[in-house]
Amino acid sequence: MAKNTGKPSEEAFEAAWNRIGKRAYFYRIPDAAEHYGRAGKIIHARPTPSDYILTVDGLTAYAEVKSTQNRTSLPFSLLKKGQTVAGRQVLAAGGVYLIFAHNLLTDTWYRIPFEVVRAVEALGKASLPWTELENFKWNLNTKT
């Protein structure tokens, strides 16, 4: 399988929300790669809290899109330190932080509330097996 850049998953994520028109709005937060592309050099930018800020049918959430070729689980190491810190702060402030995980091997999407990651981390685990994420499967065509 080709190298996972994450870009095809982000494009599919954006296309899904674009299909429902005015019911959804997302803002892509510029990341280090985008800053590099604009400036032509490495610049010092603040860590981003997530890939997107997403509003759908009145609900606003921070949304992080992750793609992986891991056969057994979603490793939390895919989340950057700044994203993990932001997720904790968003939850503490009463907000919503969602991880949209794309298993590239099965082309299956999952919509995982950050609270679930926190609960699993509290048990001393560093990943969530795909078999335990069945209740979080997400269909790009339903967008809820």
PDB file of C-alpha atoms in Angstrom:
ATOM      1  CA  MET A   1       0.000   0.000   0.000  1.00  0.00           C
ATOM      2  CA  ALA A   2       1.209   3.516  -0.775  1.00  0.00           C
ATOM      3  CA  LYS A   3       2.491   5.877   1.898  1.00  0.00           C
ATOM      4  CA  ASN A   4      -0.304   7.341   3.999  1.00  0.00           C
ATOM      5  CA  THR A   5      -0.198  11.138   3.706  1.00  0.00           C
ATOM      6  CA  GLY A   6      -3.658  11.643   5.197  1.00  0.00           C
ATOM      7  CA  LYS A   7      -4.641  13.990   2.381  1.00  0.00           C
ATOM      8  CA  PRO A   8      -7.067  11.608   0.584  1.00  0.00           C
ATOM      9  CA  SER A   9      -8.929  11.029   3.871  1.00  0.00           C
ATOM     10  CA  GLU A  10      -9.127  14.780   4.521  1.00  0.00           C
ATOM     11  CA  GLU A  11     -10.438  15.331   0.987  1.00  0.00           C
ATOM     12  CA  ALA A  12     -13.112  12.635   1.464  1.00  0.00           C
ATOM     13  CA  PHE A  13     -14.067  14.179   4.825  1.00  0.00           C
ATOM     14  CA  GLU A  14     -14.477  17.626   3.258  1.00  0.00           C
ATOM     15  CA  ALA A  15     -16.419  16.263   0.277  1.00  0.00           C
ATOM     16  CA  ALA A  16     -18.869  14.517   2.621  1.00  0.00           C
ATOM     17  CA  TRP A  17     -19.721  17.752   4.413  1.00  0.00           C
ATOM     18  CA  ASN A  18     -19.829  19.784   1.206  1.00  0.00           C
ATOM     19  CA  ARG A  19     -22.509  17.437  -0.147  1.00  0.00           C
ATOM     20  CA  ILE A  20     -25.029  18.520   2.491  1.00  0.00           C
ATOM     21  CA  GLY A  21     -24.721  22.216   1.738  1.00  0.00           C
ATOM     22  CA  LYS A  22     -25.819  24.801   4.293  1.00  0.00           C
ATOM     23  CA  ARG A  23     -26.437  22.253   7.058  1.00  0.00           C
ATOM     24  CA  ALA A  24     -22.671  22.015   7.542  1.00  0.00           C
ATOM     25  CA  TYR A  25     -19.763  24.405   7.729  1.00  0.00           C
ATOM     26  CA  PHE A  26     -16.144  23.486   8.296  1.00  0.00           C
ATOM     27  CA  TYR A  27     -12.989  25.516   8.588  1.00  0.00           C
ATOM     28  CA  ARG A  28      -9.688  23.810   7.831  1.00  0.00           C
ATOM     29  CA  ILE A  29      -7.116  25.068  10.320  1.00  0.00           C
ATOM     30  CA  PRO A  30      -3.801  25.641   8.519  1.00  0.00           C
ATOM     31  CA  ASP A  31      -1.165  23.112   9.575  1.00  0.00           C
ATOM     32  CA  ALA A  32       2.624  23.104   9.332  1.00  0.00           C
ATOM     33  CA  ALA A  33       2.564  21.713   5.787  1.00  0.00           C
ATOM     34  CA  GLU A  34       0.295  24.508   4.616  1.00  0.00           C
ATOM     35  CA  HIS A  35       2.465  27.133   6.296  1.00  0.00           C
ATOM     36  CA  TYR A  36       5.522  25.620   4.610  1.00  0.00           C
ATOM     37  CA  GLY A  37       3.732  25.632   1.251  1.00  0.00           C
ATOM     38  CA  ARG A  38       2.856  29.304   1.592  1.00  0.00           C
ATOM     39  CA  ALA A  39       6.161  30.516   3.020  1.00  0.00           C
ATOM     40  CA  GLY A  40       8.477  28.161   1.131  1.00  0.00           C
ATOM     41  CA  LYS A  41      10.395  27.467   4.309  1.00  0.00           C
ATOM     42  CA  ILE A  42       9.910  26.024   7.758  1.00  0.00           C
ATOM     43  CA  ILE A  43       8.324  28.591  10.033  1.00  0.00           C
ATOM     44  CA  HIS A  44       7.504  28.506  13.704  1.00  0.00           C
ATOM     45  CA  ALA A  45       3.732  28.239  13.967  1.00  0.00           C
ATOM     46  CA  ARG A  46       1.542  27.504  16.945  1.00  0.00           C
ATOM     47  CA  PRO A  47       0.369  23.912  17.315  1.00  0.00           C
ATOM     48  CA  THR A  48      -3.111  23.482  15.896  1.00  0.00           C
ATOM     49  CA  PRO A  49      -5.835  22.101  18.175  1.00  0.00           C
ATOM     50  CA  SER A  50      -7.363  19.995  15.389  1.00  0.00           C
ATOM     51  CA  ASP A  51      -7.637  19.753  11.631  1.00  0.00           C
ATOM     52  CA  TYR A  52     -11.058  21.400  11.475  1.00  0.00           C
ATOM     53  CA  ILE A  53     -13.700  23.340  13.301  1.00  0.00           C
ATOM     54  CA  LEU A  54     -16.972  21.798  12.215  1.00  0.00           C
ATOM     55  CA  THR A  55     -20.570  22.920  12.653  1.00  0.00           C
ATOM     56  CA  VAL A  56     -23.376  20.580  11.610  1.00  0.00           C
ATOM     57  CA  ASP A  57     -27.063  21.149  12.332  1.00  0.00           C
ATOM     58  CA  GLY A  58     -26.229  23.554  15.163  1.00  0.00           C
ATOM     59  CA  LEU A  59     -23.493  21.465  16.830  1.00  0.00           C
ATOM     60  CA  THR A  60     -19.969  22.891  16.752  1.00  0.00           C
ATOM     61  CA  ALA A  61     -16.990  20.628  17.392  1.00  0.00           C
ATOM     62  CA  TYR A  62     -13.269  20.455  16.920  1.00  0.00           C
ATOM     63  CA  ALA A  63     -12.670  17.678  14.396  1.00  0.00           C
ATOM     64  CA  GLU A  64      -9.450  15.771  13.923  1.00  0.00           C
ATOM     65  CA  VAL A  65      -9.132  13.485  10.876  1.00  0.00           C
ATOM     66  CA  LYS A  66      -6.765  10.553  11.208  1.00  0.00           C
ATOM     67  CA  SER A  67      -6.054   7.802   8.721  1.00  0.00           C
ATOM     68  CA  THR A  68      -4.132   4.640   9.427  1.00  0.00           C
ATOM     69  CA  GLN A  69      -3.082   1.344   7.911  1.00  0.00           C
ATOM     70  CA  ASN A  70      -2.876  -0.301  11.335  1.00  0.00           C
ATOM     71  CA  ARG A  71      -4.439  -3.768  11.057  1.00  0.00           C
ATOM     72  CA  THR A  72      -5.587  -4.122  14.653  1.00  0.00           C
ATOM     73  CA  SER A  73      -6.301  -0.767  16.234  1.00  0.00           C
ATOM     74  CA  LEU A  74      -6.370   3.011  16.271  1.00  0.00           C
ATOM     75  CA  PRO A  75      -3.149   4.011  18.060  1.00  0.00           C
ATOM     76  CA  PHE A  76      -3.421   7.202  20.091  1.00  0.00           C
ATOM     77  CA  SER A  77       0.128   8.028  19.038  1.00  0.00           C
ATOM     78  CA  LEU A  78      -1.432   9.317  15.803  1.00  0.00           C
ATOM     79  CA  LEU A  79      -2.630  12.319  17.815  1.00  0.00           C
ATOM     80  CA  LYS A  80      -0.007  15.002  18.187  1.00  0.00           C
ATOM     81  CA  LYS A  81       0.696  16.338  21.660  1.00  0.00           C
ATOM     82  CA  GLY A  82      -1.024  19.657  20.875  1.00  0.00           C
ATOM     83  CA  GLN A  83      -4.132  17.838  19.679  1.00  0.00           C
ATOM     84  CA  THR A  84      -4.303  15.729  22.820  1.00  0.00           C
ATOM     85  CA  VAL A  85      -3.844  18.786  25.031  1.00  0.00           C
ATOM     86  CA  ALA A  86      -6.488  20.694  23.058  1.00  0.00           C
ATOM     87  CA  GLY A  87      -8.899  17.778  23.301  1.00  0.00           C
ATOM     88  CA  ARG A  88      -8.571  17.762  27.082  1.00  0.00           C
ATOM     89  CA  GLN A  89      -9.020  21.545  27.276  1.00  0.00           C
ATOM     90  CA  VAL A  90     -12.050  21.509  24.972  1.00  0.00           C
ATOM     91  CA  LEU A  91     -13.691  18.833  27.121  1.00  0.00           C
ATOM     92  CA  ALA A  92     -12.880  20.744  30.314  1.00  0.00           C
ATOM     93  CA  ALA A  93     -14.554  23.824  28.816  1.00  0.00           C
ATOM     94  CA  GLY A  94     -17.686  21.809  28.007  1.00  0.00           C
ATOM     95  CA  GLY A  95     -16.984  21.579  24.281  1.00  0.00           C
ATOM     96  CA  VAL A  96     -17.013  18.752  21.760  1.00  0.00           C
ATOM     97  CA  TYR A  97     -13.882  17.205  20.254  1.00  0.00           C
ATOM     98  CA  LEU A  98     -14.308  14.425  17.708  1.00  0.00           C
ATOM     99  CA  ILE A  99     -11.815  12.150  16.018  1.00  0.00           C
ATOM    100  CA  PHE A 100     -12.799  10.955  12.564  1.00  0.00           C
ATOM    101  CA  ALA A 101     -10.626   7.871  12.026  1.00  0.00           C
ATOM    102  CA  HIS A 102     -10.279   6.283   8.605  1.00  0.00           C
ATOM    103  CA  ASN A 103      -9.091   2.668   8.547  1.00  0.00           C
ATOM    104  CA  LEU A 104      -7.489   2.582   5.099  1.00  0.00           C
ATOM    105  CA  LEU A 105      -7.259  -1.212   5.035  1.00  0.00           C
ATOM    106  CA  THR A 106     -11.036  -1.638   5.218  1.00  0.00           C
ATOM    107  CA  ASP A 107     -12.071   1.841   4.026  1.00  0.00           C
ATOM    108  CA  THR A 108     -14.112   2.149   7.223  1.00  0.00           C
ATOM    109  CA  TRP A 109     -14.687   5.457   9.002  1.00  0.00           C
ATOM    110  CA  TYR A 110     -15.238   5.973  12.728  1.00  0.00           C
ATOM    111  CA  ARG A 111     -16.529   9.037  14.610  1.00  0.00           C
ATOM    112  CA  ILE A 112     -14.997   8.851  18.085  1.00  0.00           C
ATOM    113  CA  PRO A 113     -15.693  11.359  20.867  1.00  0.00           C
ATOM    114  CA  PHE A 114     -12.478  12.384  22.602  1.00  0.00           C
ATOM    115  CA  GLU A 115     -14.063  11.319  25.898  1.00  0.00           C
ATOM    116  CA  VAL A 116     -13.655   7.724  24.741  1.00  0.00           C
ATOM    117  CA  VAL A 117      -9.929   8.229  24.159  1.00  0.00           C
ATOM    118  CA  ARG A 118      -9.603   9.770  27.623  1.00  0.00           C
ATOM    119  CA  ALA A 119     -11.419   6.852  29.247  1.00  0.00           C
ATOM    120  CA  VAL A 120      -9.244   4.271  27.496  1.00  0.00           C
ATOM    121  CA  GLU A 121      -6.067   6.199  28.366  1.00  0.00           C
ATOM    122  CA  ALA A 122      -7.191   6.230  32.013  1.00  0.00           C
ATOM    123  CA  LEU A 123      -7.125   2.428  31.845  1.00  0.00           C
ATOM    124  CA  GLY A 124      -3.482   2.593  30.807  1.00  0.00           C
ATOM    125  CA  LYS A 125      -4.080   1.676  27.167  1.00  0.00           C
ATOM    126  CA  ALA A 126      -2.543   3.447  24.176  1.00  0.00           C
ATOM    127  CA  SER A 127      -4.927   2.350  21.439  1.00  0.00           C
ATOM    128  CA  LEU A 128      -8.455   1.233  20.669  1.00  0.00           C
ATOM    129  CA  PRO A 129      -8.916  -2.077  18.822  1.00  0.00           C
ATOM    130  CA  TRP A 130     -11.090  -1.799  15.708  1.00  0.00           C
ATOM    131  CA  THR A 131     -13.313  -4.510  17.193  1.00  0.00           C
ATOM    132  CA  GLU A 132     -14.141  -2.192  20.107  1.00  0.00           C
ATOM    133  CA  LEU A 133     -15.045   0.678  17.780  1.00  0.00           C
ATOM    134  CA  GLU A 134     -18.019  -0.984  16.090  1.00  0.00           C
ATOM    135  CA  ASN A 135     -20.472   1.404  17.824  1.00  0.00           C
ATOM    136  CA  PHE A 136     -18.551   4.372  16.419  1.00  0.00           C
ATOM    137  CA  LYS A 137     -18.657   3.426  12.742  1.00  0.00           C
ATOM    138  CA  TRP A 138     -19.511   6.460  10.637  1.00  0.00           C
ATOM    139  CA  ASN A 139     -20.922   6.531   7.135  1.00  0.00           C
ATOM    140  CA  LEU A 140     -19.651   9.433   5.040  1.00  0.00           C
ATOM    141  CA  ASN A 141     -23.004   9.483   3.268  1.00  0.00           C
ATOM    142  CA  THR A 142     -25.100  10.104   6.405  1.00  0.00           C
ATOM    143  CA  LYS A 143     -22.939  12.848   7.946  1.00  0.00           C
ATOM    144  CA  THR A 144     -24.306  12.889  11.470  1.00  0.00           C
TER     145      THR A 144
END
